[in-house]
XYZ file of C-alpha atoms in Angstrom:
468
model
C 59.983 -76.037 33.113
C 56.590 -77.964 32.323
C 56.001 -81.199 35.023
C 53.560 -83.406 33.950
C 52.617 -85.266 37.256
C 51.304 -88.920 37.693
C 48.867 -88.263 34.444
C 46.579 -90.855 34.177
C 43.503 -90.432 31.877
C 40.306 -92.814 30.542
C 37.834 -92.075 27.806
C 34.583 -93.820 27.895
C 35.255 -95.837 24.580
C 37.701 -97.376 26.672
C 37.610 -100.294 29.263
C 41.475 -99.538 30.761
C 43.249 -96.274 31.370
C 44.806 -94.632 28.359
C 47.445 -93.059 30.397
C 48.876 -94.774 34.035
C 50.402 -92.256 36.454
C 52.641 -90.990 33.787
C 55.181 -88.401 34.877
C 57.022 -86.023 32.488
C 59.460 -82.887 32.742
C 59.832 -80.507 29.800
C 63.079 -78.525 30.034
C 63.438 -74.707 28.423
C 65.739 -74.937 25.390
C 65.675 -78.858 24.963
C 63.445 -81.313 22.307
C 61.691 -84.556 24.285
C 60.915 -87.198 21.730
C 58.224 -89.322 22.031
C 57.254 -92.522 20.599
C 55.329 -95.851 20.689
C 52.619 -97.772 18.798
C 50.059 -96.063 17.466
C 47.065 -95.885 19.539
C 49.601 -96.195 22.488
C 48.161 -92.388 23.701
C 51.242 -90.005 22.109
C 48.509 -87.562 20.895
C 46.566 -87.102 23.997
C 49.805 -86.868 26.366
C 50.631 -83.866 24.162
C 47.391 -82.524 23.913
C 47.617 -82.484 28.063
C 50.870 -80.921 28.384
C 49.239 -77.912 25.818
C 46.195 -77.539 27.835
C 43.919 -79.087 25.009
C 42.964 -81.612 27.656
C 41.264 -80.690 29.758
C 40.622 -77.243 29.260
C 38.836 -77.589 26.378
C 38.314 -81.306 25.853
C 36.940 -82.776 29.322
C 37.954 -86.450 30.322
C 38.260 -88.349 33.367
C 42.054 -87.181 34.257
C 44.254 -87.109 36.912
C 47.444 -85.819 37.983
C 48.582 -82.149 37.366
C 50.304 -79.904 34.697
C 53.033 -77.499 36.424
C 54.372 -74.791 34.647
C 57.555 -72.672 36.821
C 55.947 -69.746 36.174
C 52.278 -68.700 36.798
C 52.564 -66.084 34.725
C 49.825 -66.693 32.253
C 52.287 -64.961 29.333
C 54.544 -67.431 30.626
C 52.410 -70.605 30.120
C 51.563 -70.401 26.254
C 51.611 -73.474 24.665
C 51.733 -73.992 20.640
C 51.019 -77.273 18.790
C 50.707 -78.675 15.395
C 48.559 -81.717 14.852
C 48.572 -84.828 12.888
C 46.082 -83.027 10.437
C 48.173 -79.643 9.825
C 45.151 -78.660 7.438
C 42.650 -79.029 10.229
C 44.346 -75.697 12.107
C 44.991 -73.663 8.814
C 42.137 -71.162 8.483
C 42.969 -67.613 7.054
C 42.529 -66.615 3.670
C 46.370 -66.804 3.123
C 49.421 -68.288 4.328
C 50.603 -64.535 5.167
C 47.376 -63.937 7.228
C 47.740 -66.930 8.940
C 51.711 -66.344 9.822
C 50.255 -62.628 10.917
C 47.305 -63.629 13.203
C 49.342 -65.407 16.038
C 51.401 -62.302 16.652
C 49.821 -59.385 15.592
C 46.809 -60.928 18.561
C 49.486 -60.785 21.128
C 50.141 -56.833 19.962
C 53.602 -57.735 18.572
C 55.111 -54.598 17.232
C 55.387 -53.812 13.338
C 58.945 -54.006 13.622
C 59.635 -57.176 15.544
C 56.881 -58.728 13.589
C 58.138 -58.571 10.331
C 61.651 -59.380 11.197
C 60.449 -62.400 12.680
C 58.592 -63.545 10.130
C 61.139 -62.867 7.476
C 63.344 -65.424 9.444
C 60.815 -68.444 9.994
C 59.426 -67.552 6.648
C 63.250 -68.069 4.810
C 64.005 -70.775 7.120
C 61.487 -72.694 6.192
C 61.488 -72.319 2.718
C 57.734 -70.542 2.437
C 58.588 -67.709 -0.021
C 56.497 -68.929 -2.698
C 53.820 -69.713 -0.527
C 52.644 -66.577 1.112
C 49.890 -65.979 -0.995
C 48.409 -68.993 -1.404
C 45.430 -70.289 -0.036
C 45.989 -72.816 2.638
C 43.513 -75.154 0.439
C 45.425 -75.319 -2.192
C 49.014 -76.189 -0.617
C 50.182 -80.103 -0.175
C 49.750 -81.331 3.161
C 53.827 -81.042 3.299
C 53.526 -77.764 2.806
C 50.437 -77.010 5.127
C 52.704 -78.533 7.903
C 55.388 -76.508 7.092
C 52.924 -73.430 7.398
C 51.329 -74.976 10.783
C 54.737 -75.205 12.526
C 55.847 -71.497 11.273
C 52.397 -70.346 12.981
C 53.094 -71.652 16.059
C 56.600 -70.868 16.070
C 55.142 -67.284 15.592
C 53.206 -67.490 18.535
C 56.064 -66.844 20.500
C 55.176 -70.163 23.112
C 56.883 -71.606 26.011
C 56.023 -75.112 25.370
C 55.912 -76.245 21.568
C 54.212 -79.886 20.550
C 54.777 -81.051 17.424
C 52.380 -84.268 17.247
C 54.165 -85.728 13.521
C 55.025 -82.893 11.981
C 57.136 -84.575 9.425
C 54.736 -87.191 8.101
C 53.922 -85.731 5.003
C 56.788 -83.628 4.674
C 59.781 -84.776 1.804
C 63.025 -85.440 2.716
C 64.479 -82.338 1.864
C 61.975 -80.573 4.196
C 61.839 -82.620 6.338
C 65.663 -82.015 7.530
C 65.611 -78.131 6.636
C 62.021 -77.658 8.990
C 63.272 -80.004 11.981
C 66.840 -78.346 12.060
C 65.470 -74.553 11.677
C 62.751 -75.219 14.284
C 64.986 -77.219 16.695
C 67.659 -74.291 16.617
C 64.946 -71.603 17.320
C 63.409 -73.642 19.978
C 67.395 -73.145 21.772
C 67.978 -69.894 21.355
C 64.299 -69.067 22.703
C 64.382 -71.472 25.399
C 61.273 -73.529 24.453
C 60.447 -76.576 25.630
C 59.494 -79.129 22.619
C 57.632 -82.378 23.162
C 58.412 -84.077 19.624
C 55.984 -86.658 18.362
C 57.431 -88.982 16.066
C 57.604 -92.661 14.606
C 60.080 -90.985 12.362
C 63.359 -92.701 14.067
C 65.364 -90.243 11.604
C 63.812 -87.335 13.139
C 63.972 -88.307 16.740
C 68.223 -89.480 16.774
C 68.696 -86.175 14.790
C 66.498 -83.629 17.037
C 65.689 -85.282 20.200
C 67.476 -84.630 23.368
C 66.163 -87.919 24.847
C 63.792 -90.411 23.359
C 61.176 -91.990 25.334
C 58.365 -94.655 24.293
C 55.054 -94.733 25.740
C 53.237 -98.078 25.681
C 50.662 -99.718 27.960
C 49.926 -96.592 29.577
C 53.500 -96.197 30.441
C 56.780 -94.234 29.252
C 59.877 -96.328 29.376
C 62.998 -95.394 27.485
C 63.638 -96.033 23.774
C 65.732 -98.816 22.287
C 66.719 -96.953 19.342
C 66.809 -99.937 17.836
C 66.536 -99.458 13.869
C 63.798 -100.749 12.174
C 64.146 -102.900 8.846
C 62.193 -103.985 6.417
C 61.896 -107.333 4.317
C 61.715 -106.998 0.803
C 58.239 -107.564 -1.456
C 58.768 -111.531 -2.644
C 57.944 -110.948 -6.215
C 57.223 -113.426 -8.964
C 60.517 -114.367 -11.140
C 58.209 -112.931 -13.988
C 56.400 -109.859 -13.742
C 53.949 -109.386 -15.884
C 53.780 -106.721 -18.887
C 50.201 -106.190 -20.186
C 49.365 -102.557 -19.939
C 46.776 -102.447 -17.357
C 46.219 -98.281 -17.238
C 47.599 -95.585 -19.850
C 48.104 -92.196 -19.464
C 48.458 -89.633 -22.703
C 49.415 -86.274 -22.309
C 47.354 -85.613 -19.270
C 47.201 -82.407 -17.894
C 45.376 -80.760 -14.749
C 45.167 -77.649 -13.032
C 42.972 -75.837 -10.636
C 41.983 -72.873 -12.464
C 44.288 -70.358 -11.185
C 48.169 -70.032 -12.198
C 49.930 -72.817 -14.101
C 48.526 -76.143 -14.347
C 49.963 -79.185 -11.101
C 50.259 -81.663 -13.701
C 51.382 -81.583 -17.663
C 52.227 -84.000 -20.100
C 52.173 -86.976 -18.049
C 52.819 -90.094 -20.323
C 52.343 -93.008 -18.316
C 51.915 -96.972 -18.727
C 51.077 -98.739 -15.839
C 51.595 -102.584 -16.540
C 49.369 -105.185 -14.609
C 50.495 -106.488 -11.512
C 53.583 -103.778 -10.721
C 53.916 -101.782 -7.965
C 54.931 -98.476 -8.995
C 56.235 -95.733 -6.273
C 55.429 -92.046 -7.295
C 58.555 -89.721 -5.268
C 58.896 -86.440 -5.603
C 59.195 -82.959 -3.521
C 55.926 -81.707 -1.915
C 53.932 -79.660 -4.109
C 54.703 -81.552 -7.024
C 51.520 -82.822 -7.941
C 51.850 -86.568 -6.141
C 48.503 -86.770 -4.714
C 46.935 -85.013 -7.692
C 48.092 -87.701 -10.013
C 46.655 -90.363 -7.726
C 43.318 -88.610 -7.361
C 43.088 -88.813 -11.591
C 44.369 -92.107 -11.483
C 41.289 -93.288 -8.999
C 38.442 -91.193 -11.415
C 37.996 -88.369 -8.970
C 39.414 -85.553 -10.731
C 38.898 -85.743 -14.517
C 41.671 -84.659 -16.803
C 42.403 -81.224 -18.401
C 44.423 -82.388 -21.292
C 44.754 -85.437 -22.860
C 42.999 -89.116 -21.652
C 42.902 -92.230 -19.183
C 42.537 -95.554 -20.706
C 42.170 -99.005 -19.385
C 42.815 -101.842 -21.544
C 42.703 -99.895 -24.507
C 38.745 -98.309 -23.155
C 38.869 -94.624 -22.513
C 38.273 -93.951 -18.237
C 35.185 -92.271 -17.328
C 34.232 -91.411 -13.208
C 31.699 -94.281 -13.360
C 30.732 -96.598 -10.613
C 32.309 -99.608 -12.636
C 36.078 -97.168 -12.558
C 35.105 -96.205 -9.263
C 35.249 -100.658 -8.369
C 38.181 -100.801 -10.209
C 40.150 -98.609 -8.711
C 40.621 -98.200 -5.177
C 42.350 -95.319 -3.402
C 43.242 -94.675 0.428
C 43.509 -90.590 0.418
C 46.324 -88.627 2.021
C 44.270 -87.619 5.110
C 42.783 -90.047 7.019
C 40.032 -87.923 8.594
C 38.624 -86.840 4.673
C 37.752 -90.815 3.900
C 35.690 -91.625 7.572
C 32.155 -90.918 7.878
C 30.136 -94.304 9.278
C 29.288 -94.508 13.339
C 31.359 -97.415 13.286
C 34.264 -99.072 12.812
C 32.382 -102.284 10.852
C 30.207 -99.790 8.826
C 33.117 -97.740 7.377
C 34.974 -100.918 6.649
C 32.138 -102.548 4.836
C 30.379 -99.563 3.354
C 32.796 -99.727 -0.221
C 32.104 -103.670 -0.603
C 28.467 -103.499 0.452
C 27.492 -100.658 -2.235
C 29.973 -102.491 -4.810
C 27.272 -105.607 -4.483
C 30.284 -107.216 -2.774
C 28.600 -110.464 -1.015
C 28.654 -109.989 2.642
C 30.270 -113.675 2.878
C 33.151 -112.473 1.281
C 33.676 -109.208 2.451
C 33.022 -109.884 6.226
C 35.725 -112.526 7.208
C 38.192 -110.454 5.199
C 37.273 -107.326 7.213
C 37.652 -109.464 10.261
C 40.608 -110.607 9.343
C 42.273 -107.548 8.499
C 41.184 -106.082 12.072
C 42.865 -109.041 13.170
C 46.391 -108.564 11.242
C 46.342 -105.372 11.816
C 45.778 -105.616 15.739
C 42.091 -103.977 15.671
C 40.012 -107.116 16.615
C 37.396 -105.737 18.712
C 37.135 -102.634 17.104
C 33.766 -103.223 15.366
C 31.866 -101.262 17.271
C 33.992 -97.958 18.198
C 33.732 -95.272 16.541
C 36.241 -94.198 13.672
C 36.762 -90.694 15.054
C 37.926 -92.183 18.244
C 40.638 -93.899 17.066
C 43.778 -92.560 17.262
C 45.498 -91.301 13.718
C 47.124 -94.409 12.889
C 44.012 -97.004 14.041
C 41.821 -93.985 11.053
C 44.626 -94.557 8.590
C 44.555 -98.859 8.814
C 40.756 -98.809 8.974
C 40.770 -96.378 5.751
C 42.763 -99.144 4.034
C 41.313 -102.446 5.459
C 37.536 -100.374 4.385
C 39.234 -99.943 0.565
C 40.777 -103.223 0.562
C 37.677 -105.102 1.439
C 36.317 -104.591 -2.098
C 39.675 -106.108 -4.189
C 39.851 -103.329 -6.207
C 41.622 -104.104 -9.499
C 44.112 -101.202 -8.977
C 45.288 -99.996 -5.383
C 46.369 -96.229 -5.142
C 47.935 -95.146 -1.504
C 48.212 -92.015 -0.587
C 51.313 -91.920 1.895
C 50.055 -95.596 3.669
C 52.526 -95.453 6.377
C 51.769 -91.616 7.755
C 50.999 -92.184 11.311
C 51.635 -95.942 11.287
C 54.679 -97.464 13.873
C 57.163 -99.910 12.268
C 54.988 -103.155 13.315
C 51.629 -102.054 11.418
C 53.941 -100.784 8.418
C 55.293 -104.144 8.451
C 51.906 -105.940 8.461
C 51.552 -103.420 5.744
C 53.709 -104.759 3.713
C 52.757 -107.937 3.850
C 49.142 -107.176 3.008
C 50.391 -105.265 -0.686
C 52.213 -108.874 -1.309
C 49.703 -110.057 -0.696
C 47.258 -108.650 -3.009
C 49.695 -108.337 -5.971
C 50.800 -111.531 -6.301
C 47.382 -112.063 -6.800
C 47.607 -110.037 -10.175
C 46.569 -106.521 -8.641
C 48.184 -103.170 -9.506
C 49.801 -101.410 -6.841
C 51.121 -97.131 -6.473
C 52.328 -95.914 -3.633
C 52.845 -92.457 -3.417
C 54.877 -91.964 -0.533
C 58.380 -89.687 1.023
C 59.218 -92.652 3.101
C 62.224 -94.279 0.679
C 62.622 -97.366 3.157
C 59.137 -98.072 2.662
C 59.235 -97.627 -0.785
C 62.277 -99.799 -1.423
C 61.056 -102.375 0.705
C 57.831 -102.690 -1.744
C 58.010 -101.320 -5.049
C 59.606 -102.099 -8.164
C 59.345 -98.779 -10.096
C 59.862 -95.310 -9.144
C 58.489 -92.518 -10.906
C 59.787 -89.153 -10.093
C 57.643 -86.042 -10.180
C 58.739 -82.906 -10.220
C 56.596 -79.582 -10.931
C 54.134 -81.609 -12.321
C 55.838 -83.554 -14.634
C 57.566 -86.889 -15.042
C 61.262 -86.229 -14.760
C 62.461 -89.654 -14.344
C 61.197 -93.602 -14.563
C 63.456 -95.937 -12.960
C 63.665 -99.612 -11.630
C 63.621 -98.928 -7.925
C 66.512 -101.396 -7.257
C 68.208 -98.863 -9.715
C 67.597 -95.652 -7.787
C 70.702 -94.361 -6.223
C 70.845 -91.766 -2.953
C 71.831 -89.661 -5.486
C 68.813 -90.002 -7.718
C 66.657 -88.706 -4.096
C 69.297 -86.014 -3.082
C 69.003 -84.703 -6.724
C 64.782 -84.971 -6.487
C 64.391 -83.348 -3.472
C 67.250 -80.987 -3.565
C 67.599 -79.323 -7.323
C 65.673 -76.209 -7.934
């Protein structure tokens, strides 16, 4: 049993306490689900449970964390962070999995058996010789979970462990992880916005709001569909012809991509982890130049120039990799200022957007002190502030609670009605159905289906994510 008693914590950047006299019991072999609005302190509570606060990160904290044993060997905690790439450092996945158990002195025989079980359970067989830097974010999450399990923890903290996983790997990963932890009497703190994940795998679900823990009402979220014009425009906006791309070793990530994105269309790009979705997004925005084929915009070949970057806005999959300015205001205004957008235009937009996303008053905050979901909102505002003609959103709902997803949906509707083209790379099928008119199915670097979203069936989704 791990008992958090009367935990309160305050950070210099906030006047109010983020957690206020929070008490929580984590029972061996059970899964405690924790949800709540973005920025409510869920990650902080996980860091306290794992001992990272205050052992490694100092904070003004009161209260206590008590374990049922003072034996240091039984007080091991493992954590999977929201950004899984942050904790992977070895040359290969195999070495990553070996690091923790070998440091604990596990015997070679036991090590091989346990690694084989975890690798098989999480579907990592084909990734063992890859470097983590080459993996998709969803693949990184599975590797980070595997490495955490092989640390043989008494407490496992999973912070948004499914936000980058495709539906097939999400269900497989969580089913195996929960089974492993129950069999080994591991206490699990599962921090999630996903109602599907929480209701399927947590024994108890709590909500953290205004610094307090309450029971979760399990009310199912729902999104209204975007109101689209009666006649959708069909003027070609961007065209990809025979586009291929690879990272210099092995087979290409993308092959023979032929694609037309009409002006004003909202397109979802769906597909399993590692299928090339993010790579396609980076090619569309000009970060990557195709190895083969070409991209045209209004019949002119796209080149990685300032003019194209001004036309194509890209919100990256990982919120942290798109932040660098010292304040939220500077972060949001960097793009429009460098593209010579008048401050009289972007200034009010940023102010209104921060208010819409419940972040008014954040202008002077350091972006790196924000929650993962707050960082995601800053990413989105900063790109939309220069009003690109094409908006590419890579996993835009990651770390966003249902309320902020609904706000994002409203923002997408607004820019689409202004005639902008939107591409949404996502595993969130509910959000894709609510926001998109078209679905592209990507598998192993190729487009395997192109359908109107209202014609995509449940069988289509199952086939996309489970057919080998």
